[in-house]
Amino acid sequence: MDRRLLLYGTILTLLASSFLSEIHSASFKIVNKCRRTIWPGLLSGANTPQLPTTGFSLRSGKSKTVSIPKYWSGRIWGRTLCGEDSTGKFSCMTADCGSGKVECAGGGAKPPATLAEFTLNGAGGLDFYDVSLVDGYNLPMLVVPRGGTGGGCSATGCLVDLNGACPSALRVARENGRGTVACRSACEAFADPRFCCSEAYSTPDTCGPSIYSLFFKYACPRAYSYAYDDKTSTYTCASADYMIIFCPSPYTSQKLLGARKDGAQLPLVNKTTMYMASQHASSSGR
């Protein structure tokens, strides 16, 4: 009888272990390598599990790990130049989510904002992820899968600080007019259907890259630059954890990622544009 109970107990333990392994959550480690505090925001997609946090403060050099449900989809971004007014209302100069608090509570990023977008355990059990500049740009960002199996598991992102080189028509300046803090998309800046891939330009055949989206694409080849930039901008992995790094050093990142087996079509960064990062960072203090 004791042996039978022991056998049953062993079987139940193995089944429980197997069940838990099937429902384990992913881990997102969010790292701030910017010179100043940023305020990451997190937004869950429709009909997807909610996260334990929707926004928090992250000082320079610090990191925070967030447990992500297995079947989650949503986006992550960084808010900058944030603070409270005399009434205690919290807001940010870039990528504000409009909640009036540090937690975004279901609010999305106000463009322009660099976005990391995820769909975990999608078709074929793969994670789909990208870094998007379709809504503009405010911070350099790098997404690196860790421990993944299946899919290409390539790193993606925009490593170059584009604010200093942003075309004048797209620039978002500080309130005093000194210094660029973000770079708008052409869609937001001009509200032109040709740039927004809308109305008569709502298909891949009728909406192609513009001179403005090519500015983003040239500097950050793996990032989404306009609505139909899927082929060179969406990446897959399976059963991975992810590191999301704000303000990664282009040189350090290239060196660290050089040893990774990466079958992506495009380089992570165009070396001819890397000087923009150090040039603007030294002047902005980012």
Short mmCIF file of C-alpha atoms in Angstrom, two decimals:
data_model
loop_
_atom_site.label_atom_id
_atom_site.label_comp_id
_atom_site.label_asym_id
_atom_site.label_seq_id
_atom_site.Cartn_x
_atom_site.Cartn_y
_atom_site.Cartn_z
CA MET A 1 0.00 0.00 0.00
CA ASP A 2 2.80 2.40 0.91
CA ARG A 3 4.55 1.67 -2.37
CA ARG A 4 1.32 2.35 -4.27
CA LEU A 5 0.84 5.67 -2.50
CA LEU A 6 4.44 6.58 -3.18
CA LEU A 7 3.96 5.73 -6.88
CA TYR A 8 0.77 7.80 -7.06
CA GLY A 9 2.52 10.68 -5.33
CA THR A 10 5.41 10.54 -7.77
CA ILE A 11 3.06 10.52 -10.76
CA LEU A 12 1.08 13.48 -9.40
CA THR A 13 4.30 15.41 -8.79
CA LEU A 14 5.47 14.77 -12.35
CA LEU A 15 2.10 15.79 -13.78
CA ALA A 16 2.02 18.97 -11.70
CA SER A 17 5.58 19.79 -12.77
CA SER A 18 4.69 19.21 -16.41
CA PHE A 19 1.56 21.37 -16.08
CA LEU A 20 3.44 24.23 -14.45
CA SER A 21 6.13 24.12 -17.14
CA GLU A 22 3.39 24.51 -19.75
CA ILE A 23 1.98 27.65 -18.14
CA HIS A 24 5.20 29.34 -17.06
CA SER A 25 5.41 33.05 -17.71
CA ALA A 26 8.06 34.88 -19.66
CA SER A 27 10.49 37.27 -18.03
CA PHE A 28 11.08 40.78 -19.39
CA LYS A 29 14.15 42.50 -17.96
CA ILE A 30 13.89 46.24 -18.62
CA VAL A 31 17.23 48.05 -18.40
CA ASN A 32 17.93 51.79 -18.33
CA LYS A 33 21.33 52.68 -19.76
CA CYS A 34 20.29 56.28 -20.40
CA ARG A 35 22.04 58.97 -18.37
CA ARG A 36 18.77 60.08 -16.83
CA THR A 37 15.73 58.48 -15.21
CA ILE A 38 13.11 57.14 -17.59
CA TRP A 39 9.57 55.92 -16.89
CA PRO A 40 8.76 52.73 -18.81
CA GLY A 41 5.12 52.25 -19.79
CA LEU A 42 3.43 48.92 -20.52
CA LEU A 43 0.14 48.37 -22.36
CA SER A 44 -1.62 45.03 -22.78
CA GLY A 45 -3.49 44.34 -26.00
CA ALA A 46 -7.21 43.61 -26.21
CA ASN A 47 -8.30 40.25 -24.78
CA THR A 48 -4.87 39.57 -23.31
CA PRO A 49 -3.86 39.08 -19.65
CA GLN A 50 -3.04 42.22 -17.69
CA LEU A 51 0.40 42.85 -16.22
CA PRO A 52 1.35 43.37 -12.57
CA THR A 53 2.54 46.89 -13.46
CA THR A 54 1.68 49.36 -16.22
CA GLY A 55 4.39 51.93 -15.49
CA PHE A 56 7.22 52.73 -13.13
CA SER A 57 10.29 54.90 -12.61
CA LEU A 58 13.67 53.48 -13.60
CA ARG A 59 16.82 55.36 -12.64
CA SER A 60 19.95 55.43 -14.76
CA GLY A 61 21.89 52.15 -14.57
CA LYS A 62 19.01 50.25 -12.95
CA SER A 63 16.83 47.42 -14.19
CA LYS A 64 13.47 45.86 -13.33
CA THR A 65 12.22 42.38 -14.21
CA VAL A 66 8.52 41.96 -14.99
CA SER A 67 6.75 38.61 -15.15
CA ILE A 68 4.75 38.38 -18.38
CA PRO A 69 1.82 35.94 -18.91
CA LYS A 70 2.51 33.21 -21.44
CA TYR A 71 -0.13 34.33 -23.94
CA TRP A 72 0.44 38.07 -23.66
CA SER A 73 0.49 40.68 -26.39
CA GLY A 74 1.19 44.37 -25.98
CA ARG A 75 3.80 47.08 -26.11
CA ILE A 76 6.50 48.67 -23.98
CA TRP A 77 8.01 52.14 -24.28
CA GLY A 78 10.00 54.68 -22.31
CA ARG A 79 8.70 58.06 -21.12
CA THR A 80 11.12 60.93 -20.62
CA LEU A 81 11.28 64.31 -18.88
CA CYS A 82 8.51 63.47 -16.42
CA GLY A 83 7.29 65.12 -13.25
CA GLU A 84 4.33 66.32 -11.22
CA ASP A 85 2.65 69.70 -11.42
CA SER A 86 1.39 71.72 -8.42
CA THR A 87 -1.76 69.57 -8.23
CA GLY A 88 0.18 66.31 -8.18
CA LYS A 89 -0.69 65.37 -11.74
CA PHE A 90 2.09 63.32 -13.33
CA SER A 91 3.01 63.88 -16.98
CA CYS A 92 5.92 63.41 -19.37
CA MET A 93 7.24 65.53 -22.21
CA THR A 94 7.63 62.47 -24.46
CA ALA A 95 5.53 59.29 -24.76
CA ASP A 96 3.10 60.36 -22.02
CA CYS A 97 0.25 57.87 -21.45
CA GLY A 98 -2.27 60.42 -20.18
CA SER A 99 -3.12 58.68 -16.90
CA GLY A 100 -1.89 61.53 -14.71
CA LYS A 101 0.06 58.96 -12.71
CA VAL A 102 3.26 56.92 -12.98
CA GLU A 103 1.16 53.82 -13.70
CA CYS A 104 -0.36 54.08 -17.18
CA ALA A 105 -3.47 52.08 -16.21
CA GLY A 106 -4.48 51.17 -19.76
CA GLY A 107 -3.21 54.32 -21.45
CA GLY A 108 -0.96 54.07 -24.50
CA ALA A 109 2.02 56.17 -25.50
CA LYS A 110 1.32 59.54 -27.06
CA PRO A 111 3.43 59.80 -30.24
CA PRO A 112 6.23 60.17 -30.93
CA ALA A 113 7.45 57.09 -29.09
CA THR A 114 9.79 54.20 -29.78
CA LEU A 115 7.75 51.02 -29.18
CA ALA A 116 8.67 47.41 -28.45
CA GLU A 117 5.75 45.23 -29.54
CA PHE A 118 5.18 41.59 -28.57
CA THR A 119 2.79 38.73 -29.24
CA LEU A 120 3.83 35.73 -27.14
CA ASN A 121 2.94 32.17 -28.16
CA GLY A 122 1.30 33.16 -31.41
CA ALA A 123 1.06 31.10 -34.59
CA GLY A 124 3.10 27.91 -34.38
CA GLY A 125 3.88 28.60 -30.72
CA LEU A 126 6.26 31.39 -31.73
CA ASP A 127 6.73 34.79 -30.12
CA PHE A 128 6.50 37.67 -32.59
CA TYR A 129 8.26 40.90 -31.67
CA ASP A 130 9.48 44.13 -33.22
CA VAL A 131 10.72 47.61 -32.41
CA SER A 132 8.54 50.18 -34.15
CA LEU A 133 9.23 53.74 -35.22
CA VAL A 134 5.89 53.97 -37.06
CA ASP A 135 4.64 56.28 -34.29
CA GLY A 136 7.90 58.22 -34.28
CA TYR A 137 10.96 58.01 -32.04
CA ASN A 138 11.98 59.26 -28.62
CA LEU A 139 14.62 56.84 -27.24
CA PRO A 140 17.13 54.26 -28.52
CA MET A 141 15.95 50.74 -27.72
CA LEU A 142 17.27 47.20 -28.07
CA VAL A 143 15.30 43.94 -27.66
CA VAL A 144 17.34 40.78 -27.08
CA PRO A 145 15.76 37.31 -26.69
CA ARG A 146 17.41 35.06 -24.10
CA GLY A 147 17.30 31.26 -23.96
CA GLY A 148 14.88 30.91 -26.86
CA THR A 149 14.36 27.89 -29.06
CA GLY A 150 12.94 27.94 -32.55
CA GLY A 151 12.54 30.98 -34.76
CA GLY A 152 15.48 33.20 -35.57
CA CYS A 153 15.65 34.78 -32.07
CA SER A 154 17.39 37.82 -33.57
CA ALA A 155 18.01 41.01 -31.66
CA THR A 156 16.18 44.04 -32.98
CA GLY A 157 15.87 47.70 -32.17
CA CYS A 158 17.07 51.19 -32.91
CA LEU A 159 20.46 51.74 -31.32
CA VAL A 160 21.11 55.22 -32.71
CA ASP A 161 19.94 58.40 -30.97
CA LEU A 162 18.03 60.03 -33.83
CA ASN A 163 16.82 63.16 -32.05
CA GLY A 164 19.81 65.29 -32.99
CA ALA A 165 19.62 64.29 -36.66
CA CYS A 166 15.81 64.42 -36.91
CA PRO A 167 14.55 66.32 -39.99
CA SER A 168 13.45 69.80 -38.95
CA ALA A 169 9.83 69.18 -39.99
CA LEU A 170 9.61 66.22 -37.61
CA ARG A 171 11.35 67.62 -34.55
CA VAL A 172 9.74 67.94 -31.12
CA ALA A 173 11.63 70.53 -29.08
CA ARG A 174 11.73 71.30 -25.39
CA GLU A 175 9.30 73.93 -24.14
CA ASN A 176 12.06 76.52 -24.24
CA GLY A 177 12.79 75.55 -27.83
CA ARG A 178 16.30 74.38 -27.02
CA GLY A 179 17.11 70.80 -27.96
CA THR A 180 15.14 68.07 -29.70
CA VAL A 181 13.49 65.53 -27.38
CA ALA A 182 11.68 63.37 -29.95
CA CYS A 183 11.22 62.83 -33.68
CA ARG A 184 7.70 62.58 -35.12
CA SER A 185 6.55 60.28 -37.87
CA ALA A 186 5.59 61.90 -41.16
CA CYS A 187 2.02 60.68 -40.59
CA GLU A 188 1.73 62.61 -37.33
CA ALA A 189 3.56 65.66 -38.66
CA PHE A 190 1.62 66.08 -41.92
CA ALA A 191 -1.56 63.96 -41.50
CA ASP A 192 -1.16 62.95 -45.14
CA PRO A 193 -2.76 59.60 -46.17
CA ARG A 194 0.33 58.83 -48.26
CA PHE A 195 2.45 58.84 -45.10
CA CYS A 196 -0.24 57.25 -42.89
CA CYS A 197 -1.01 54.36 -45.27
CA SER A 198 -4.70 55.26 -45.05
CA GLU A 199 -7.63 56.02 -47.37
CA ALA A 200 -6.49 55.43 -50.98
CA TYR A 201 -3.06 54.34 -49.70
CA SER A 202 -4.21 51.61 -47.30
CA THR A 203 -2.61 48.57 -48.95
CA PRO A 204 1.00 47.39 -49.36
CA ASP A 205 0.71 48.03 -53.11
CA THR A 206 -0.33 51.67 -52.69
CA CYS A 207 1.72 52.67 -49.64
CA GLY A 208 5.48 52.42 -49.83
CA PRO A 209 8.34 53.96 -47.87
CA SER A 210 8.71 57.75 -47.93
CA ILE A 211 11.81 59.91 -47.68
CA TYR A 212 10.95 60.34 -43.99
CA SER A 213 10.49 56.63 -43.19
CA LEU A 214 13.72 55.91 -45.07
CA PHE A 215 15.52 58.26 -42.66
CA PHE A 216 14.50 55.92 -39.81
CA LYS A 217 15.15 52.77 -41.82
CA TYR A 218 18.64 53.79 -42.88
CA ALA A 219 19.73 54.46 -39.31
CA CYS A 220 17.87 51.51 -37.77
CA PRO A 221 17.54 48.80 -40.45
CA ARG A 222 15.68 46.25 -38.33
CA ALA A 223 13.08 48.62 -36.88
CA TYR A 224 9.62 49.17 -38.34
CA SER A 225 9.73 52.42 -40.28
CA TYR A 226 6.23 52.53 -41.82
CA ALA A 227 3.04 50.45 -41.68
CA TYR A 228 3.97 47.82 -44.29
CA ASP A 229 7.58 47.28 -43.27
CA ASP A 230 6.82 43.75 -42.02
CA LYS A 231 9.29 41.66 -44.03
CA THR A 232 12.42 43.19 -42.52
CA SER A 233 11.05 44.21 -39.13
CA THR A 234 9.13 41.35 -37.47
CA TYR A 235 11.15 38.68 -35.64
CA THR A 236 10.28 35.36 -34.02
CA CYS A 237 11.50 33.19 -31.18
CA ALA A 238 10.00 30.50 -28.93
CA SER A 239 10.04 29.99 -25.15
CA ALA A 240 12.31 32.97 -24.63
CA ASP A 241 12.81 35.60 -21.98
CA TYR A 242 13.54 39.11 -23.24
CA MET A 243 15.83 41.96 -22.33
CA ILE A 244 14.61 45.44 -23.31
CA ILE A 245 17.43 47.95 -23.08
CA PHE A 246 16.92 51.70 -23.34
CA CYS A 247 19.85 53.78 -24.64
CA PRO A 248 22.16 50.83 -25.43
CA SER A 249 25.62 51.78 -26.64
CA PRO A 250 25.74 50.97 -30.38
CA TYR A 251 29.40 49.96 -30.18
CA THR A 252 28.99 47.78 -27.07
CA SER A 253 25.81 46.22 -28.43
CA GLN A 254 27.44 45.32 -31.72
CA LYS A 255 30.36 43.73 -29.90
CA LEU A 256 28.11 41.74 -27.55
CA LEU A 257 25.81 40.59 -30.32
CA GLY A 258 28.60 39.77 -32.74
CA ALA A 259 29.00 36.28 -31.31
CA ARG A 260 25.27 35.49 -31.62
CA LYS A 261 24.06 33.34 -34.49
CA ASP A 262 21.82 35.82 -36.22
CA GLY A 263 20.28 35.05 -39.59
CA ALA A 264 18.48 38.36 -39.96
CA GLN A 265 18.56 39.96 -43.39
CA LEU A 266 19.64 43.38 -42.21
CA PRO A 267 22.30 44.65 -39.77
CA LEU A 268 21.18 45.89 -36.38
CA VAL A 269 22.68 49.33 -37.05
CA ASN A 270 24.31 51.11 -39.95
CA LYS A 271 27.83 51.86 -38.77
CA THR A 272 27.90 55.04 -40.85
CA THR A 273 25.17 56.51 -38.64
CA MET A 274 26.57 55.44 -35.29
CA TYR A 275 28.38 58.75 -34.83
CA MET A 276 25.00 60.44 -34.40
CA ALA A 277 24.46 58.62 -31.11
CA SER A 278 27.64 59.77 -29.39
CA GLN A 279 27.39 63.25 -30.90
CA HIS A 280 23.86 63.89 -29.68
CA ALA A 281 24.30 62.07 -26.37
CA SER A 282 27.20 64.30 -25.42
CA SER A 283 25.14 67.42 -26.08
CA SER A 284 21.87 66.23 -24.53
CA GLY A 285 23.20 64.41 -21.48
CA ARG A 286 21.07 61.37 -22.30
#
